[in-house]
C-alpha positions as a printed NumPy array, in Angstrom:
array([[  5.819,  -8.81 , -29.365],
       [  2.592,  -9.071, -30.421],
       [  0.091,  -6.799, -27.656],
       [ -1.691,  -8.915, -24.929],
       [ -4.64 ,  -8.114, -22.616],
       [ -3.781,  -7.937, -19.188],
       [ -6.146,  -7.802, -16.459],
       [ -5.394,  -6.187, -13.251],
       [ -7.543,  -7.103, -10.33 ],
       [ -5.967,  -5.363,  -7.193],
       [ -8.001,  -5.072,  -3.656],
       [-10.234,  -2.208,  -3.988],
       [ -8.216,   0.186,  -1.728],
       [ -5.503,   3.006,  -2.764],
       [ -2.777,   0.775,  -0.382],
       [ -3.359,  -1.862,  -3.125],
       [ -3.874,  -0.035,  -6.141],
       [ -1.439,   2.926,  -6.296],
       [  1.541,   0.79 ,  -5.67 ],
       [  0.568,  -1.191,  -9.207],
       [ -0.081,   2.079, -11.095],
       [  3.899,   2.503, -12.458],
       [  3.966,  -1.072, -13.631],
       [  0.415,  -0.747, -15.153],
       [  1.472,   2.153, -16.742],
       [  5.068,   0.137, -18.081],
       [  2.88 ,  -2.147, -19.737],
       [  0.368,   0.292, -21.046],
       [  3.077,   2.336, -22.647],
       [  4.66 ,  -0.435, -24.25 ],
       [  1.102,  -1.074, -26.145],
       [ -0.359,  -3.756, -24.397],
       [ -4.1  ,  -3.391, -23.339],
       [ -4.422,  -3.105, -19.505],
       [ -7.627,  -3.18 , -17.894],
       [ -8.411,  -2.634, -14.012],
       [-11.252,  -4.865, -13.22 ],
       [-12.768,  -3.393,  -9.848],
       [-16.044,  -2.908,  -7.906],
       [-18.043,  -0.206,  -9.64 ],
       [-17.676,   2.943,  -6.601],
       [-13.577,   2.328,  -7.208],
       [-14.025,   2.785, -11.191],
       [-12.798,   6.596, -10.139],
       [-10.128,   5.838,  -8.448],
       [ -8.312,   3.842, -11.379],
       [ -9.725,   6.541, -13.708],
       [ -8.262,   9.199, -12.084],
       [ -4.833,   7.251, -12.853],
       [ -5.562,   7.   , -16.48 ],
       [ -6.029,   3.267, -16.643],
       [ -9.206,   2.039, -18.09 ],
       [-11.725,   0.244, -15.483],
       [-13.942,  -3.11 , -16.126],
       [-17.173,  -1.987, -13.07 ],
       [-18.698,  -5.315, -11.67 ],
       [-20.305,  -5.886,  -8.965],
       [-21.837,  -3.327,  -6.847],
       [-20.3  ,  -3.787,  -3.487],
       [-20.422,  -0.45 ,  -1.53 ],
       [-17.331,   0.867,  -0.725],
       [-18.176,   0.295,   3.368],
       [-18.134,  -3.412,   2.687],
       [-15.139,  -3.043,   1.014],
       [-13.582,  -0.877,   3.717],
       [-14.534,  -2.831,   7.106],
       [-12.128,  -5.347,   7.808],
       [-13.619,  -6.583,  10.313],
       [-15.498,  -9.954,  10.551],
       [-18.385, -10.691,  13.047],
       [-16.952, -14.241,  13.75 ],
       [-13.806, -13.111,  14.404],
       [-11.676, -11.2  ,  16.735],
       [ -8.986, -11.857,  14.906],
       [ -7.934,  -8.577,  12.35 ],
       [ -6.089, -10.043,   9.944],
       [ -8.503, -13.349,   9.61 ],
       [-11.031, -11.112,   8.928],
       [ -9.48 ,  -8.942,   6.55 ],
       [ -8.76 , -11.705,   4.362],
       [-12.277, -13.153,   4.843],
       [-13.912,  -9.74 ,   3.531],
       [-11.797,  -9.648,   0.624],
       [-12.574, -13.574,  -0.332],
       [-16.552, -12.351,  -0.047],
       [-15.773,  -9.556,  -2.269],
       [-14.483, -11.683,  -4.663],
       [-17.317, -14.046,  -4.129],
       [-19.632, -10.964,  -5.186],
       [-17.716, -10.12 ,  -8.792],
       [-17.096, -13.553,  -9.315],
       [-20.049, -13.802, -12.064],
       [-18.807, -10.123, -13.681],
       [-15.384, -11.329, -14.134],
       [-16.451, -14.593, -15.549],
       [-17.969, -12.544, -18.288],
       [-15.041, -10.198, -18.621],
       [-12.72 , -13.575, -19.007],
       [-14.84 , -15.536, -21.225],
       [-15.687, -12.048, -23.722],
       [-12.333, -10.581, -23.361],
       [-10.054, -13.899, -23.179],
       [ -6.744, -11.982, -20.884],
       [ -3.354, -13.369, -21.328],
       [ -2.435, -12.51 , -18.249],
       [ -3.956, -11.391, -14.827],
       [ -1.493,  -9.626, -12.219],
       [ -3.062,  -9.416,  -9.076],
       [ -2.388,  -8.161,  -5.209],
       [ -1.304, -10.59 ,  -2.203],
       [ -4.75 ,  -9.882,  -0.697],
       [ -6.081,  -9.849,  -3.726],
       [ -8.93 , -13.048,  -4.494],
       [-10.472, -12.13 ,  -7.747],
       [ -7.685, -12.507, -10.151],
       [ -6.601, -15.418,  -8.161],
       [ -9.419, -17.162,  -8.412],
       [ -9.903, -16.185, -12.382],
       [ -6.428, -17.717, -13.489],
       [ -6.815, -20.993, -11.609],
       [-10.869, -21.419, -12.749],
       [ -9.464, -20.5  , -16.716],
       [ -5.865, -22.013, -16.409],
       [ -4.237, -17.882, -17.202],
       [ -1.052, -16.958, -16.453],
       [ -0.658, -15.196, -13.259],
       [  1.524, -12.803, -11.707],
       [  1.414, -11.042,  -8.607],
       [  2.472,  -7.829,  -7.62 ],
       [  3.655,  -6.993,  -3.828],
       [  2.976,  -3.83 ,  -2.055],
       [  5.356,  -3.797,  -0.128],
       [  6.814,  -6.235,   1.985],
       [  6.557, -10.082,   1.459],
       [  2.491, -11.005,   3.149],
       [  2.198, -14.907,   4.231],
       [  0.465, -17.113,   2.588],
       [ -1.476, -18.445,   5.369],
       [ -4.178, -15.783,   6.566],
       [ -5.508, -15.772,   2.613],
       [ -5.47 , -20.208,   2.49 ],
       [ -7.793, -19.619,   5.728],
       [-10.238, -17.346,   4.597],
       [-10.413, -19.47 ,   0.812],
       [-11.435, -22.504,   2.733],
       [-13.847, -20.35 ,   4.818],
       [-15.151, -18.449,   2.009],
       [-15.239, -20.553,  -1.053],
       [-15.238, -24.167,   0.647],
       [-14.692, -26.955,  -1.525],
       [-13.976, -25.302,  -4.557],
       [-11.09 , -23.208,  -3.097],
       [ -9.364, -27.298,  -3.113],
       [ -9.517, -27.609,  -6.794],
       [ -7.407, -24.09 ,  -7.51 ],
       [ -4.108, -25.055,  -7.504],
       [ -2.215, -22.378,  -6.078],
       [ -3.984, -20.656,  -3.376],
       [ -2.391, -21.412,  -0.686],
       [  1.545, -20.284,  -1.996],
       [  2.629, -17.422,  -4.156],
       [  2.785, -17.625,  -7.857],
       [  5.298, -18.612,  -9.795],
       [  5.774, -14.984, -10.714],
       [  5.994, -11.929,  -8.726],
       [  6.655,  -8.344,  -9.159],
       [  8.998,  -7.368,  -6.101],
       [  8.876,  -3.507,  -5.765],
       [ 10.581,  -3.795,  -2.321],
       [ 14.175,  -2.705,  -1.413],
       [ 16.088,  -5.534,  -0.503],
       [ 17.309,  -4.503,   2.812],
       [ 13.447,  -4.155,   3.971],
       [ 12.467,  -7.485,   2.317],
       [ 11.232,  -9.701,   4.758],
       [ 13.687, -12.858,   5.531],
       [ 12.961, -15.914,   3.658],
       [ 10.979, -14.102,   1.152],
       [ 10.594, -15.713,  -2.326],
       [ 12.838, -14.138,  -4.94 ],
       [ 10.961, -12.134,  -7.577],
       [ 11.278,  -9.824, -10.753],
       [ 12.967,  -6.827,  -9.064],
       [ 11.612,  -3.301,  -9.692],
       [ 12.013,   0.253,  -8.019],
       [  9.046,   1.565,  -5.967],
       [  7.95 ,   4.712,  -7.914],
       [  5.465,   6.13 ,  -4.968],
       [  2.022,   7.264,  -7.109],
       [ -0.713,   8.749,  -4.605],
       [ -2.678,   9.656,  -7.25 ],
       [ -3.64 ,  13.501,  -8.711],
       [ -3.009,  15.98 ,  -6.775],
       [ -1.91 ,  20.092,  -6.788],
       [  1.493,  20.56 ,  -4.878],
       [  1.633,  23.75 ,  -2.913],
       [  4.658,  26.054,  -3.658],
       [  4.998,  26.345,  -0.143],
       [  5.966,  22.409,   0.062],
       [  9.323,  23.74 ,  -1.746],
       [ 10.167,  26.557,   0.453],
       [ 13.933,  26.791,   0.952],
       [ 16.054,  27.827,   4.478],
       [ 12.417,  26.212,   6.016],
       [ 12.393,  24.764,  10.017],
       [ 12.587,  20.77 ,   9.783],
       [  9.252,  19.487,   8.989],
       [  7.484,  16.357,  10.186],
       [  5.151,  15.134,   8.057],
       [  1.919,  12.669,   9.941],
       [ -0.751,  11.008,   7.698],
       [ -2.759,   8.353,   9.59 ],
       [ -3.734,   6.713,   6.085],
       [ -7.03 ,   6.331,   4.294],
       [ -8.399,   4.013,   6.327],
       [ -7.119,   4.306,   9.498],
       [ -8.105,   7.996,   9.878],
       [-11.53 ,   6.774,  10.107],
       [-11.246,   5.128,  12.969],
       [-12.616,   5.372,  16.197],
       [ -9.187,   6.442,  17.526],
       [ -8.113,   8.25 ,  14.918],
       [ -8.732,  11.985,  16.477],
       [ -6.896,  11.264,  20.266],
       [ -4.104,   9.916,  17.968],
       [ -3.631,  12.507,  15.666],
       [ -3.732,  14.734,  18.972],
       [ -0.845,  12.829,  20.674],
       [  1.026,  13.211,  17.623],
       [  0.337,  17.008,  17.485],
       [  1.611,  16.82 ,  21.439],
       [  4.584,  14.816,  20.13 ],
       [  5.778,  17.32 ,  17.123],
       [  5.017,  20.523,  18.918],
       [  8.344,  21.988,  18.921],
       [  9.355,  25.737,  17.942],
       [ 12.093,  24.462,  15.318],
       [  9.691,  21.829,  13.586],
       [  7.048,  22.935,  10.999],
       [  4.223,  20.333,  10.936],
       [  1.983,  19.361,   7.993],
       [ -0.843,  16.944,   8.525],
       [ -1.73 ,  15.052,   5.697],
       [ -5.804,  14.349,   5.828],
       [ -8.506,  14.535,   3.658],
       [-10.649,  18.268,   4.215],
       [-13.543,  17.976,   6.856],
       [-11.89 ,  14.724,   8.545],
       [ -9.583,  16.75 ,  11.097],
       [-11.439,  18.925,  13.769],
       [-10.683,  22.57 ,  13.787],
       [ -8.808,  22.323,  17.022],
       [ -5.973,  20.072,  16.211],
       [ -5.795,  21.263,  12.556],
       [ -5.219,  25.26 ,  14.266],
       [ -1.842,  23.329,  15.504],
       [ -0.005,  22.524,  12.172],
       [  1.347,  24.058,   9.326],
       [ -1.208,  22.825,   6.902],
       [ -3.943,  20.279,   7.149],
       [ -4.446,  18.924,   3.156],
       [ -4.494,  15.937,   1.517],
       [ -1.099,  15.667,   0.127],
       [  0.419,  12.946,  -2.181],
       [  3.348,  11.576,   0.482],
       [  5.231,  10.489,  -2.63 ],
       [  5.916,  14.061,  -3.298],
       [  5.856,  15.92 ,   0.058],
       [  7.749,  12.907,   1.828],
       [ 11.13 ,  14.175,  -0.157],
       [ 10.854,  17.945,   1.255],
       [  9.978,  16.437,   5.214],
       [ 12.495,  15.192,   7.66 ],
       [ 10.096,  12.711,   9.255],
       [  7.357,  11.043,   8.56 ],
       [  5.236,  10.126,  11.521],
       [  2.058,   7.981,  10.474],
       [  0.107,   4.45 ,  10.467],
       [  2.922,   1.962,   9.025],
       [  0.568,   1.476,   5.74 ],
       [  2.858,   0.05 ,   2.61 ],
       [  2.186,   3.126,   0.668],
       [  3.284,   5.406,   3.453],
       [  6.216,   3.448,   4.511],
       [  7.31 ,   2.751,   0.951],
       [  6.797,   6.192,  -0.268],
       [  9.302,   7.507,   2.893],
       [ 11.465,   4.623,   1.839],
       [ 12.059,   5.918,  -1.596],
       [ 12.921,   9.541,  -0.318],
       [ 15.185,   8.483,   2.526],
       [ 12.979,   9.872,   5.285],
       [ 13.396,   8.321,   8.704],
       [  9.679,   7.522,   9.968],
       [  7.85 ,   6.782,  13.619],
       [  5.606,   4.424,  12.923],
       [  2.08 ,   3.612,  15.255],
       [  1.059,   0.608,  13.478],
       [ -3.041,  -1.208,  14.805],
       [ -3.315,  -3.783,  12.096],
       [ -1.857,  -6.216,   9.214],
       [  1.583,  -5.43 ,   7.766],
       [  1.271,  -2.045,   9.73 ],
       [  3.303,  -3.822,  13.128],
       [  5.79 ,  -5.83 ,  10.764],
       [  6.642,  -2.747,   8.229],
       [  7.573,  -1.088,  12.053],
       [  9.659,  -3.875,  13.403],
       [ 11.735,  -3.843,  10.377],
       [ 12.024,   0.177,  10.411],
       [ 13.268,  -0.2  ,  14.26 ],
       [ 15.119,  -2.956,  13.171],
       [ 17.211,  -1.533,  10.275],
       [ 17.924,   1.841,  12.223],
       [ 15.708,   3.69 ,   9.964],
       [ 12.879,   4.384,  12.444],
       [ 10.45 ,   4.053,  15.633],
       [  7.51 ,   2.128,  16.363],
       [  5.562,   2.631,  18.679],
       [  2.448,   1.216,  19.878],
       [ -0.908,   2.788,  19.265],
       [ -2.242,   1.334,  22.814],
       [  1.124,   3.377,  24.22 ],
       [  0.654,   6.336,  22.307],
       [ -2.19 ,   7.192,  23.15 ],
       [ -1.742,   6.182,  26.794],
       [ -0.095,   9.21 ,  27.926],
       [  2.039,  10.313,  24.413],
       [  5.506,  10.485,  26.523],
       [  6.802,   7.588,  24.527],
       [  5.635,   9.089,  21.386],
       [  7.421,  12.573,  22.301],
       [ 10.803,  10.357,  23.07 ],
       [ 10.246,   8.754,  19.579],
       [ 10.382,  11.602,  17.679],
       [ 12.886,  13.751,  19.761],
       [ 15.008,  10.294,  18.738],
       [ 14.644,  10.616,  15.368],
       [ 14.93 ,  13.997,  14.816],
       [ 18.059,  14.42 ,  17.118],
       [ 20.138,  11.808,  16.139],
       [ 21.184,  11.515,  11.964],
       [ 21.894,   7.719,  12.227],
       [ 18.705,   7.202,  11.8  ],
       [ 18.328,   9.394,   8.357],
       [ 21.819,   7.776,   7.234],
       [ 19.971,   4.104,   7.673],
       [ 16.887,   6.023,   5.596],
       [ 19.127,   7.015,   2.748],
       [ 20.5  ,   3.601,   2.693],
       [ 17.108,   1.783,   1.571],
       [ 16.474,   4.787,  -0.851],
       [ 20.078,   4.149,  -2.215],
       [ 18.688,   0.672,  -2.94 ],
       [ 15.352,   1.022,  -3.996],
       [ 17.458,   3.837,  -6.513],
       [ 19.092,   1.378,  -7.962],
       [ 16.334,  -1.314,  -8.814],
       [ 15.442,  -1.243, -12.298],
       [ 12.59 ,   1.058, -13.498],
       [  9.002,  -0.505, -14.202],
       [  9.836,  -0.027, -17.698],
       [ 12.825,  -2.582, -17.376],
       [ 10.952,  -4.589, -15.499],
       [  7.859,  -4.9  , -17.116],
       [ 10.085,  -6.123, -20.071],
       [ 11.535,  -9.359, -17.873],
       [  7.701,  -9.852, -16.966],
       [  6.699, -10.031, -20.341],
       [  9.831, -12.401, -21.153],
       [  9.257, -14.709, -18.143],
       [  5.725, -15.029, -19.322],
       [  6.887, -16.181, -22.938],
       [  9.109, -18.847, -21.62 ],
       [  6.422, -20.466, -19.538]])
């Protein structure tokens, strides 16, 4: 097959990117020329992946970051409507990438508006690659209309999901009704990172890993959480790692765990026996893959559905950040749940049995390619 140019245009956050790294990588490998188009202050983050980077516009990363909307009390609705203004902002960089570069194909996130709107303005193929578990449709229709008014009506496609879609998701966590897709394993990437030898140790206590995310452990909440949490783990046969970036956790709570680092859960997930953290795809997805059980405190997005289906399938908790931090006595049942009964780590290793035996992104970057040449 002759190489093609393939532009990737995921939301410019690691939850978005990371998951698309193995599949970038497929196609890189197999000699095609991938580019990540992003906003110039997430050029690093793709760099630090290997993947080349197309900088446009120069939206600060705080822009990017705040999801929320000052019209709107409504998370999700404002999410969306960020991301569409975003895409708004590189719209003019990206037209010059298209016209001077000429992609054959754009893959693209579910939240993700740029590439979108690039393959329906230039007629490209598109595909788009989940992060997880299926998104609707809806919340990203809503904040089109909102965002890009009338000419959001002449992109066919906006409101439903592409004809193609790159499914990394284990089928027992797949959301019902989702729409079928090309079928990959989820290869966790978290980007670079040194791995203590520590992280290894054998004949070690159980450990319980919590992360609160990237973006999440800035909140407002973040600190009384992570301090429940603490509350919650604090038990003399448990070894607890907290994974945060350095500076981020005060010297108090960090005193109370094992290590307080910014760890790549891909790696460290498969040496924990729980995970407890924000219900982010990455996190959830990563702990998937190993066959951890997790307790999950979800605030926003996919964070409360990823949860539901844990609790659902046996393979976790959720529970509530309003009830977590209300007292933490629900939290400390959670955990002394999952940690004390090993249905729920049998349930675990049955979505990491399945995501096992998807096919690699190799394998499936080659039926991508081939379901491109047949359409």
């Amino acid at each position: 097959m002759k190489p093609l140019r393939i532009m990737a245009t995921p939301s410019p956050a690691v939850g978005h990117f990371f998951p698309m790294v193995p599949m970038l990588w497929a196609l890189r490998s197999a000699g095609h020329d991938v580019r990540v188009v992003v906003p110039a202050f997430f050029v690093n983050t793709v760099l630090q992946s290997g993947l080349a980077a197309v900088a446009t516009a120069p939206v600060s990363e705080e822009e990017a970051l705040d999801a929320r909307d000052d019209t709107d009390d409504d998370h999700t609705t404002g999410t969306y409507r960020r991301l569409a203004r975003i895409a708004n902002a590189m719209a003019g960089d990206v037209e010059r990438i298209v016209d001077g570069w000429r992609p054959h194909l754009v893959i693209s996130d579910p939240m993700d508006f740029t590439g979108r709107c690039a393959a329906a303005e230039h007629g490209l193929a598109h595909a788009e690659h989940w992060i997880g578990g299926f998104l609707p449709t809806k919340p990203r229709t809503s904040a089109a209309r909102h965002v890009f008014g009338a000419r959001h009506e002449a992109w066919p496609g906006m409101g439903s999901v592409p004809e193609v879609v790159i499914d990394p998701c284990p089928p027992g966590f797949q959301s019902a009704g989702a729409p079928s897709g090309i079928r990959t394993r989820y290869v966790p990437y978290n980007g670079p990172s040194a791995v203590p030898a520590w992280l290894t140790d054998r004949g070690r206590p159980r450990r319980v890993l919590i992360t609160l995310g990237t973006i999440v452990s800035q909140g407002p909440e973040a600190h009384q959480l992570l301090e429940r949490t603490l509350d919650a783990t604090a038990r003399p046969d448990v070894e607890v790692v907290v994974a945060a970036r350095p500076g981020t956790v005060p010297q108090e709570l960090a005193r109370r765990a094992r290590a307080v680092r910014w760890l790549p859960v891909g790696l460290a997930a498969q040496h924990c026996d729980l995970i407890v953290h924000h219900g982010g795809s990455g996190t959830t997805m990563a702990a998937l893959a190993h066959g951890v059980p997790q307790v999950v405190c979800p605030s926003v997005l996919d964070q409360t559905d990823n949860a539901r289906r844990l609790e659902e399938l046996g393979a976790g908790r959720l529970v509530p950040v309003p009830a977590a931090l209300a007292s933490g006595g629900e939290l400390v049942r959670a955990v002394e749940d999952v940690l004390g009964d090993p249905r729920y780590a049998k349930s675990a290793a049955v979505l990491r049995d399945e995501n096992d035996a998807a096919p690699a992104p190799a394998r499936a970057a080659e039926q991508l390619l081939r379901t491109m040449g047949e359409r």
